[in-house]
Amino acid sequence: MKVIAGKASQSLGKRVAKILGVEFLAPHVEKFPDGEIYVRVEGEIDNDMVLIQTTYPNDRILELFLLQDALRERGAERIITVVPYFGYSRQDKIFKMGEAISARAMARHIQLYSDAFIGVDLHAESILRWFDIPAMHLHATKVIAKYLQEMNVGVVISPDKGGYERARLVAESMNVEFDYLEKTRLSGDTVVIKPKSMDIAGKIVAIVDDIISTGGTIAKAAEQLRSQGARKIYAVCTHGLFIGHAMENMKKVDDFAATDTIESQHSQITVAPVIAQGIRDIMGNL
Ligand code: R5P
C-alpha cells in the first residue's frame, strides 16, 4: 500500500503515510491558462493506493477525479479514496423543488473510481447510503478531546441540539460535563440562548462544532456563554472553513482551533491517527 494526496491534503497525507509506515507520493498538479487542471502521478505505484483529498474548494474536486483516473491508468488495482472534508455535504436533501441533492452527486462521482470510501465527520451519516462500495465514517472526537484536555476545559458545549452527540462523545473522552445551547422564546421579540441544563459561571468552556464557516454560530454562542459568566471560552471544530468575517467572529473566543481536514494555519489538531486506523480497518475488510 502507498499513500498519495492531492493539493488540499498534502500535510495530512504525509502524516497518515508516516503513521502507516508506507511511502507517500506527491502528484504533480498544475493549472492550464484556461483554468483547467493537469495532474501527473509519477513514482512506483502499488496495487493498493490510498488517495487523500479534501473536496473543497471546487478545483480540488476535479483534481480528485483526475488523480483517480491517473492512478487507474498507472495500474492501481484498488483505490481507497479518503475525503477528509466532504464538500457539498450540507445540500443532502431537496429543500426546494428542482434542486440537486449535491451530496449524492458527489458520492456517486467519487465512487466511480474507488474501491472503498472514508469520510470524516460528514454532515450526515446518511450520506454513506449513496455509496455502493465499502464506506466508512470516522469521527474526530477523540483527537479533539485530547487537544482540549491540555487546556483544562471543564465543560463541552454544542452550539445546537443537533451537535449534542458530538459534544457528549468529546466530553466523555475527557471525563467532563457537557450540554448544548437551547433557544427559548420568552416573547415575540425576546429569545434567550443558554445551556439546556448547566450553570457555566466561572467555568472553562469549549464550544465544539463540526464546521466553522463564517464563525457566526460560534460568535453568538460565545456571547451567550460570556454573559452567563464563563471564565474562558474556546472554540474547536473538525472542519475549519473560516470564510467571510470568520476572523472577526473568532475574536469573541479566547482561542480556537480546527483539525487538518481543511489545511490552514488554524489546523492545530491532526486527524491522521484516526484516518490511519480507518484505513487499516477498511483494508482488513476488502
Ligand atoms: C450547522 O449545522 C453546523 O453544525 C455549523 O454550526 C455551521 O455550519 C456553522 O456555520 P457558521 O460558522 O457560518 O455559523
mmCIF file of C-alpha atoms and ligand atoms in Angstrom:
data_model
loop_
_atom_site.group_PDB
_atom_site.id
_atom_site.type_symbol
_atom_site.label_atom_id
_atom_site.label_comp_id
_atom_site.label_asym_id
_atom_site.label_seq_id
_atom_site.Cartn_x
_atom_site.Cartn_y
_atom_site.Cartn_z
ATOM 1 C CA MET A 1 0.000 0.000 0.000
ATOM 2 C CA LYS A 2 1.067 3.582 -0.708
ATOM 3 C CA VAL A 3 -0.489 6.935 0.118
ATOM 4 C CA ILE A 4 -0.935 9.776 -2.349
ATOM 5 C CA ALA A 5 -2.630 13.081 -1.586
ATOM 6 C CA GLY A 6 -3.975 15.934 -3.674
ATOM 7 C CA LYS A 7 -3.061 19.566 -3.070
ATOM 8 C CA ALA A 8 -5.801 20.037 -0.476
ATOM 9 C CA SER A 9 -4.452 17.312 1.806
ATOM 10 C CA GLN A 10 -0.671 17.195 1.382
ATOM 11 C CA SER A 11 0.312 17.623 5.043
ATOM 12 C CA LEU A 12 -2.381 15.266 6.282
ATOM 13 C CA GLY A 13 -1.438 12.690 3.625
ATOM 14 C CA LYS A 14 2.206 12.749 4.726
ATOM 15 C CA ARG A 15 1.172 12.298 8.368
ATOM 16 C CA VAL A 16 -1.073 9.357 7.522
ATOM 17 C CA ALA A 17 1.663 7.678 5.439
ATOM 18 C CA LYS A 18 4.131 8.134 8.307
ATOM 19 C CA ILE A 19 1.784 6.505 10.818
ATOM 20 C CA LEU A 20 1.094 3.609 8.430
ATOM 21 C CA GLY A 21 4.812 3.274 7.689
ATOM 22 C CA VAL A 22 4.256 3.415 3.918
ATOM 23 C CA GLU A 23 5.618 5.577 1.114
ATOM 24 C CA PHE A 24 3.959 8.921 0.366
ATOM 25 C CA LEU A 25 3.607 10.098 -3.224
ATOM 26 C CA ALA A 26 3.023 13.746 -4.125
ATOM 27 C CA PRO A 27 1.469 14.155 -7.570
ATOM 28 C CA HIS A 28 2.366 16.881 -9.987
ATOM 29 C CA VAL A 29 -0.597 19.265 -10.226
ATOM 30 C CA GLU A 30 -0.836 22.481 -12.185
ATOM 31 C CA LYS A 31 -3.352 24.711 -13.878
ATOM 32 C CA PHE A 32 -3.594 25.483 -17.572
ATOM 33 C CA PRO A 33 -4.066 29.136 -18.563
ATOM 34 C CA ASP A 34 -7.759 28.468 -19.187
ATOM 35 C CA GLY A 35 -8.194 27.229 -15.606
ATOM 36 C CA GLU A 36 -8.299 23.519 -16.401
ATOM 37 C CA ILE A 37 -6.319 21.242 -14.109
ATOM 38 C CA TYR A 38 -3.449 18.967 -15.098
ATOM 39 C CA VAL A 39 -2.232 16.075 -12.955
ATOM 40 C CA ARG A 40 0.547 13.540 -13.320
ATOM 41 C CA VAL A 41 1.297 10.658 -10.982
ATOM 42 C CA GLU A 42 4.962 9.692 -11.033
ATOM 43 C CA GLY A 43 6.903 7.143 -8.996
ATOM 44 C CA GLU A 44 6.221 3.481 -8.307
ATOM 45 C CA ILE A 45 2.547 2.676 -7.882
ATOM 46 C CA ASP A 46 1.351 -0.048 -5.529
ATOM 47 C CA ASN A 47 -1.618 -2.326 -6.238
ATOM 48 C CA ASP A 48 -3.359 -0.695 -3.253
ATOM 49 C CA MET A 49 -3.366 3.082 -3.344
ATOM 50 C CA VAL A 50 -4.846 5.343 -0.673
ATOM 51 C CA LEU A 51 -5.817 8.675 -2.218
ATOM 52 C CA ILE A 52 -6.451 11.506 0.254
ATOM 53 C CA GLN A 53 -8.091 14.709 -0.911
ATOM 54 C CA THR A 54 -10.489 17.173 0.679
ATOM 55 C CA THR A 55 -13.155 18.148 -1.847
ATOM 56 C CA TYR A 56 -13.006 21.874 -1.161
ATOM 57 C CA PRO A 57 -12.721 24.301 -2.859
ATOM 58 C CA ASN A 58 -14.191 23.337 -6.243
ATOM 59 C CA ASP A 59 -10.900 22.850 -8.098
ATOM 60 C CA ARG A 60 -9.904 20.182 -5.589
ATOM 61 C CA ILE A 61 -12.903 18.083 -6.605
ATOM 62 C CA LEU A 62 -11.790 17.955 -10.232
ATOM 63 C CA GLU A 63 -8.241 17.280 -9.086
ATOM 64 C CA LEU A 64 -9.505 14.259 -7.119
ATOM 65 C CA PHE A 65 -11.309 12.811 -10.146
ATOM 66 C CA LEU A 66 -8.233 13.291 -12.345
ATOM 67 C CA LEU A 67 -5.969 11.696 -9.743
ATOM 68 C CA GLN A 68 -8.272 8.678 -9.500
ATOM 69 C CA ASP A 69 -8.164 8.338 -13.279
ATOM 70 C CA ALA A 70 -4.374 8.686 -13.346
ATOM 71 C CA LEU A 71 -3.983 6.037 -10.633
ATOM 72 C CA ARG A 72 -6.122 3.547 -12.554
ATOM 73 C CA GLU A 73 -4.189 4.358 -15.709
ATOM 74 C CA ARG A 74 -0.938 3.653 -13.847
ATOM 75 C CA GLY A 75 -2.313 0.248 -12.835
ATOM 76 C CA ALA A 76 -3.627 0.701 -9.288
ATOM 77 C CA GLU A 77 -5.912 -2.247 -8.610
ATOM 78 C CA ARG A 78 -7.622 -0.864 -5.518
ATOM 79 C CA ILE A 79 -8.130 2.807 -4.735
ATOM 80 C CA ILE A 80 -9.238 3.761 -1.234
ATOM 81 C CA THR A 81 -10.491 7.335 -1.500
ATOM 82 C CA VAL A 82 -10.270 9.319 1.722
ATOM 83 C CA VAL A 83 -12.160 12.620 1.734
ATOM 84 C CA PRO A 84 -11.277 14.421 4.994
ATOM 85 C CA TYR A 85 -13.754 17.249 4.350
ATOM 86 C CA PHE A 86 -16.625 16.302 2.048
ATOM 87 C CA GLY A 87 -17.619 19.482 0.223
ATOM 88 C CA TYR A 88 -21.286 19.892 -0.801
ATOM 89 C CA SER A 89 -22.382 17.651 2.079
ATOM 90 C CA ARG A 90 -24.788 20.228 3.506
ATOM 91 C CA GLN A 91 -27.120 20.007 0.482
ATOM 92 C CA ASP A 92 -28.096 16.432 1.309
ATOM 93 C CA LYS A 93 -31.797 16.718 0.551
ATOM 94 C CA ILE A 94 -34.186 18.692 -1.593
ATOM 95 C CA PHE A 95 -35.237 21.848 0.204
ATOM 96 C CA LYS A 96 -36.951 23.429 -2.830
ATOM 97 C CA MET A 97 -38.337 21.707 -5.885
ATOM 98 C CA GLY A 98 -35.833 21.483 -8.730
ATOM 99 C CA GLU A 99 -32.681 21.370 -6.600
ATOM 100 C CA ALA A 100 -29.881 18.828 -6.885
ATOM 101 C CA ILE A 101 -29.016 16.534 -3.992
ATOM 102 C CA SER A 102 -25.429 17.718 -4.188
ATOM 103 C CA ALA A 103 -24.053 15.330 -1.553
ATOM 104 C CA ARG A 104 -25.464 12.384 -3.519
ATOM 105 C CA ALA A 105 -23.985 13.675 -6.791
ATOM 106 C CA MET A 106 -20.600 13.953 -5.093
ATOM 107 C CA ALA A 107 -20.827 10.462 -3.582
ATOM 108 C CA ARG A 108 -21.713 8.890 -6.931
ATOM 109 C CA HIS A 109 -18.879 10.585 -8.740
ATOM 110 C CA ILE A 110 -16.294 9.863 -6.049
ATOM 111 C CA GLN A 111 -17.108 6.158 -6.091
ATOM 112 C CA LEU A 112 -16.766 5.820 -9.871
ATOM 113 C CA TYR A 113 -13.050 5.092 -9.500
ATOM 114 C CA SER A 114 -12.962 3.978 -5.863
ATOM 115 C CA ASP A 115 -12.990 0.569 -4.237
ATOM 116 C CA ALA A 116 -13.633 1.985 -0.775
ATOM 117 C CA PHE A 117 -14.512 5.375 0.705
ATOM 118 C CA ILE A 118 -13.606 7.012 4.009
ATOM 119 C CA GLY A 119 -15.109 10.301 5.223
ATOM 120 C CA VAL A 120 -14.548 12.272 8.426
ATOM 121 C CA ASP A 121 -17.333 13.966 10.413
ATOM 122 C CA LEU A 122 -19.694 14.016 7.467
ATOM 123 C CA HIS A 123 -22.561 16.461 7.705
ATOM 124 C CA ALA A 124 -24.862 13.450 7.947
ATOM 125 C CA GLU A 125 -24.169 9.756 8.447
ATOM 126 C CA SER A 126 -26.880 9.089 5.846
ATOM 127 C CA ILE A 127 -24.524 10.248 3.067
ATOM 128 C CA LEU A 128 -22.950 6.781 3.279
ATOM 129 C CA ARG A 129 -26.102 5.222 1.809
ATOM 130 C CA TRP A 130 -25.246 6.648 -1.592
ATOM 131 C CA PHE A 131 -22.072 4.579 -1.824
ATOM 132 C CA ASP A 132 -22.300 1.092 -3.311
ATOM 133 C CA ILE A 133 -18.715 0.342 -2.238
ATOM 134 C CA PRO A 134 -17.481 -0.203 1.348
ATOM 135 C CA ALA A 135 -17.847 3.214 3.009
ATOM 136 C CA MET A 136 -16.669 4.283 6.445
ATOM 137 C CA HIS A 137 -17.499 7.321 8.578
ATOM 138 C CA LEU A 138 -14.772 8.402 11.023
ATOM 139 C CA HIS A 139 -15.023 10.908 13.861
ATOM 140 C CA ALA A 140 -12.537 13.437 15.165
ATOM 141 C CA THR A 141 -13.971 13.378 18.683
ATOM 142 C CA LYS A 142 -11.007 11.561 20.306
ATOM 143 C CA VAL A 143 -8.309 13.847 18.860
ATOM 144 C CA ILE A 144 -10.380 16.924 19.704
ATOM 145 C CA ALA A 145 -10.838 15.642 23.259
ATOM 146 C CA LYS A 146 -7.087 15.108 23.608
ATOM 147 C CA TYR A 147 -6.418 18.677 22.478
ATOM 148 C CA LEU A 148 -8.985 20.163 24.870
ATOM 149 C CA GLN A 149 -7.737 18.101 27.797
ATOM 150 C CA GLU A 150 -4.495 20.063 27.710
ATOM 151 C CA MET A 151 -6.475 23.305 28.104
ATOM 152 C CA ASN A 152 -8.186 22.343 31.367
ATOM 153 C CA VAL A 153 -11.645 22.562 29.827
ATOM 154 C CA GLY A 154 -14.374 21.768 32.343
ATOM 155 C CA VAL A 155 -17.468 21.839 30.109
ATOM 156 C CA VAL A 156 -18.058 20.904 26.458
ATOM 157 C CA ILE A 157 -20.931 22.707 24.778
ATOM 158 C CA SER A 158 -22.601 22.080 21.434
ATOM 159 C CA PRO A 159 -23.981 25.289 19.891
ATOM 160 C CA ASP A 160 -27.167 23.418 18.962
ATOM 161 C CA LYS A 161 -29.144 20.289 19.758
ATOM 162 C CA GLY A 162 -28.002 18.625 16.521
ATOM 163 C CA GLY A 163 -24.398 18.556 17.771
ATOM 164 C CA TYR A 164 -25.253 17.168 21.206
ATOM 165 C CA GLU A 165 -23.980 13.669 20.444
ATOM 166 C CA ARG A 166 -20.629 15.059 19.273
ATOM 167 C CA ALA A 167 -20.278 17.147 22.451
ATOM 168 C CA ARG A 168 -21.177 14.101 24.527
ATOM 169 C CA LEU A 169 -18.521 11.921 22.890
ATOM 170 C CA VAL A 170 -15.809 14.585 23.282
ATOM 171 C CA ALA A 171 -16.782 15.253 26.914
ATOM 172 C CA GLU A 172 -16.932 11.574 27.817
ATOM 173 C CA SER A 173 -13.416 11.027 26.449
ATOM 174 C CA MET A 174 -12.281 13.873 28.719
ATOM 175 C CA ASN A 175 -14.433 12.864 31.648
ATOM 176 C CA VAL A 176 -16.031 16.336 31.908
ATOM 177 C CA GLU A 177 -19.586 17.720 31.728
ATOM 178 C CA PHE A 178 -21.416 18.515 28.510
ATOM 179 C CA ASP A 179 -24.514 20.337 27.342
ATOM 180 C CA TYR A 180 -25.992 22.101 24.341
ATOM 181 C CA LEU A 181 -27.313 25.600 23.829
ATOM 182 C CA GLU A 182 -31.052 25.899 23.684
ATOM 183 C CA LYS A 183 -33.080 28.743 22.288
ATOM 184 C CA THR A 184 -36.093 29.730 24.374
ATOM 185 C CA ARG A 185 -38.539 32.334 23.095
ATOM 186 C CA LEU A 186 -39.740 34.420 26.042
ATOM 187 C CA SER A 187 -41.917 36.727 23.961
ATOM 188 C CA GLY A 188 -42.424 37.767 20.347
ATOM 189 C CA ASP A 189 -39.066 39.524 20.178
ATOM 190 C CA THR A 190 -37.094 38.114 23.113
ATOM 191 C CA VAL A 191 -35.074 34.955 22.717
ATOM 192 C CA VAL A 192 -32.730 33.564 25.377
ATOM 193 C CA ILE A 193 -29.966 31.173 24.348
ATOM 194 C CA LYS A 194 -28.375 29.271 27.208
ATOM 195 C CA PRO A 195 -27.068 25.830 28.144
ATOM 196 C CA LYS A 196 -30.032 23.478 28.431
ATOM 197 C CA SER A 197 -29.364 22.427 31.983
ATOM 198 C CA MET A 198 -25.991 23.641 33.184
ATOM 199 C CA ASP A 199 -24.644 26.651 35.072
ATOM 200 C CA ILE A 200 -21.360 27.560 33.383
ATOM 201 C CA ALA A 201 -20.453 30.530 35.597
ATOM 202 C CA GLY A 202 -16.725 30.530 36.412
ATOM 203 C CA LYS A 203 -16.014 27.541 34.170
ATOM 204 C CA ILE A 204 -13.645 26.991 31.254
ATOM 205 C CA VAL A 205 -15.901 26.090 28.354
ATOM 206 C CA ALA A 206 -15.214 24.614 24.916
ATOM 207 C CA ILE A 207 -17.726 25.061 22.117
ATOM 208 C CA VAL A 208 -17.378 22.068 19.790
ATOM 209 C CA ASP A 209 -18.935 22.074 16.314
ATOM 210 C CA ASP A 210 -18.453 20.087 13.115
ATOM 211 C CA ILE A 211 -17.888 23.127 10.902
ATOM 212 C CA ILE A 212 -16.833 26.715 11.468
ATOM 213 C CA SER A 213 -17.749 28.527 8.288
ATOM 214 C CA THR A 214 -18.392 32.258 8.819
ATOM 215 C CA GLY A 215 -17.978 31.814 12.576
ATOM 216 C CA GLY A 216 -21.415 33.352 13.176
ATOM 217 C CA THR A 217 -22.642 30.361 15.172
ATOM 218 C CA ILE A 218 -19.556 30.386 17.420
ATOM 219 C CA ALA A 219 -19.711 34.175 17.934
ATOM 220 C CA LYS A 220 -23.350 34.025 19.015
ATOM 221 C CA ALA A 221 -22.729 31.065 21.318
ATOM 222 C CA ALA A 222 -19.670 32.752 22.847
ATOM 223 C CA GLU A 223 -21.584 35.964 23.542
ATOM 224 C CA GLN A 224 -24.229 33.988 25.412
ATOM 225 C CA LEU A 225 -21.732 31.921 27.388
ATOM 226 C CA ARG A 226 -19.749 35.060 28.279
ATOM 227 C CA SER A 227 -22.888 36.821 29.513
ATOM 228 C CA GLN A 228 -23.599 33.793 31.696
ATOM 229 C CA GLY A 229 -20.206 34.097 33.375
ATOM 230 C CA ALA A 230 -17.969 31.575 31.564
ATOM 231 C CA ARG A 231 -14.359 32.128 32.713
ATOM 232 C CA LYS A 232 -12.746 31.166 29.402
ATOM 233 C CA ILE A 233 -14.233 30.131 26.083
ATOM 234 C CA TYR A 234 -12.535 28.014 23.433
ATOM 235 C CA ALA A 235 -13.963 27.022 20.063
ATOM 236 C CA VAL A 236 -12.926 23.850 18.289
ATOM 237 C CA CYS A 237 -14.242 22.298 15.102
ATOM 238 C CA THR A 238 -13.385 19.465 12.757
ATOM 239 C CA HIS A 239 -13.706 21.416 9.505
ATOM 240 C CA GLY A 240 -12.413 24.984 9.659
ATOM 241 C CA LEU A 241 -13.527 26.840 6.549
ATOM 242 C CA PHE A 242 -13.079 30.301 8.145
ATOM 243 C CA ILE A 243 -14.708 32.329 5.402
ATOM 244 C CA GLY A 244 -16.139 35.864 5.277
ATOM 245 C CA HIS A 245 -15.973 37.585 8.676
ATOM 246 C CA ALA A 246 -14.785 34.465 10.475
ATOM 247 C CA MET A 247 -11.638 36.052 11.927
ATOM 248 C CA GLU A 248 -13.662 38.948 13.329
ATOM 249 C CA ASN A 249 -16.117 36.467 14.847
ATOM 250 C CA MET A 250 -13.317 34.406 16.363
ATOM 251 C CA LYS A 251 -12.335 37.428 18.488
ATOM 252 C CA LYS A 252 -15.323 36.523 20.666
ATOM 253 C CA VAL A 253 -13.496 33.446 21.982
ATOM 254 C CA ASP A 254 -10.260 33.184 23.945
ATOM 255 C CA ASP A 255 -8.760 30.726 21.471
ATOM 256 C CA PHE A 256 -9.871 28.496 18.629
ATOM 257 C CA ALA A 257 -8.591 25.560 16.609
ATOM 258 C CA ALA A 258 -9.582 23.223 13.805
ATOM 259 C CA THR A 259 -8.331 19.878 12.573
ATOM 260 C CA ASP A 260 -6.372 19.362 9.359
ATOM 261 C CA THR A 261 -9.325 18.047 7.307
ATOM 262 C CA ILE A 262 -9.081 21.521 5.778
ATOM 263 C CA GLU A 263 -5.448 22.569 5.948
ATOM 264 C CA SER A 264 -4.743 26.087 7.223
ATOM 265 C CA GLN A 265 -2.752 27.928 9.869
ATOM 266 C CA HIS A 266 -5.588 27.047 12.253
ATOM 267 C CA SER A 267 -5.196 23.272 11.801
ATOM 268 C CA GLN A 268 -3.738 22.632 15.223
ATOM 269 C CA ILE A 269 -5.226 19.162 15.617
ATOM 270 C CA THR A 270 -4.470 16.288 13.266
ATOM 271 C CA VAL A 271 -6.945 13.580 12.297
ATOM 272 C CA ALA A 272 -4.086 11.497 10.839
ATOM 273 C CA PRO A 273 -4.214 8.790 13.572
ATOM 274 C CA VAL A 274 -7.973 8.432 13.097
ATOM 275 C CA ILE A 275 -7.639 8.107 9.305
ATOM 276 C CA ALA A 276 -4.688 5.704 9.561
ATOM 277 C CA GLN A 277 -6.717 3.403 11.820
ATOM 278 C CA GLY A 278 -9.717 3.678 9.472
ATOM 279 C CA ILE A 279 -7.539 2.643 6.520
ATOM 280 C CA ARG A 280 -6.229 -0.388 8.431
ATOM 281 C CA ASP A 281 -9.784 -1.389 9.340
ATOM 282 C CA ILE A 282 -11.270 -0.972 5.867
ATOM 283 C CA MET A 283 -8.330 -2.754 4.193
ATOM 284 C CA GLY A 284 -8.867 -5.663 6.530
ATOM 285 C CA ASN A 285 -12.434 -5.990 5.238
ATOM 286 C CA LEU A 286 -11.877 -5.554 1.479
HETATM 287 C C1 R5P B 1 -24.649 23.705 11.312
HETATM 288 O O1 R5P B 1 -25.452 22.774 11.151
HETATM 289 C C2 R5P B 1 -23.208 23.392 11.510
HETATM 290 O O2 R5P B 1 -23.075 22.440 12.523
HETATM 291 C C3 R5P B 1 -22.403 24.646 11.888
HETATM 292 O O3 R5P B 1 -22.864 25.134 13.130
HETATM 293 C C4 R5P B 1 -22.495 25.731 10.846
HETATM 294 O O4 R5P B 1 -22.238 25.230 9.561
HETATM 295 C C5 R5P B 1 -21.509 26.843 11.171
HETATM 296 O O5 R5P B 1 -21.638 27.877 10.235
HETATM 297 P P1 R5P B 1 -21.157 29.339 10.583
HETATM 298 O O6 R5P B 1 -19.742 29.260 11.075
HETATM 299 O O7 R5P B 1 -21.261 30.084 9.277
HETATM 300 O O8 R5P B 1 -22.075 29.900 11.611
#
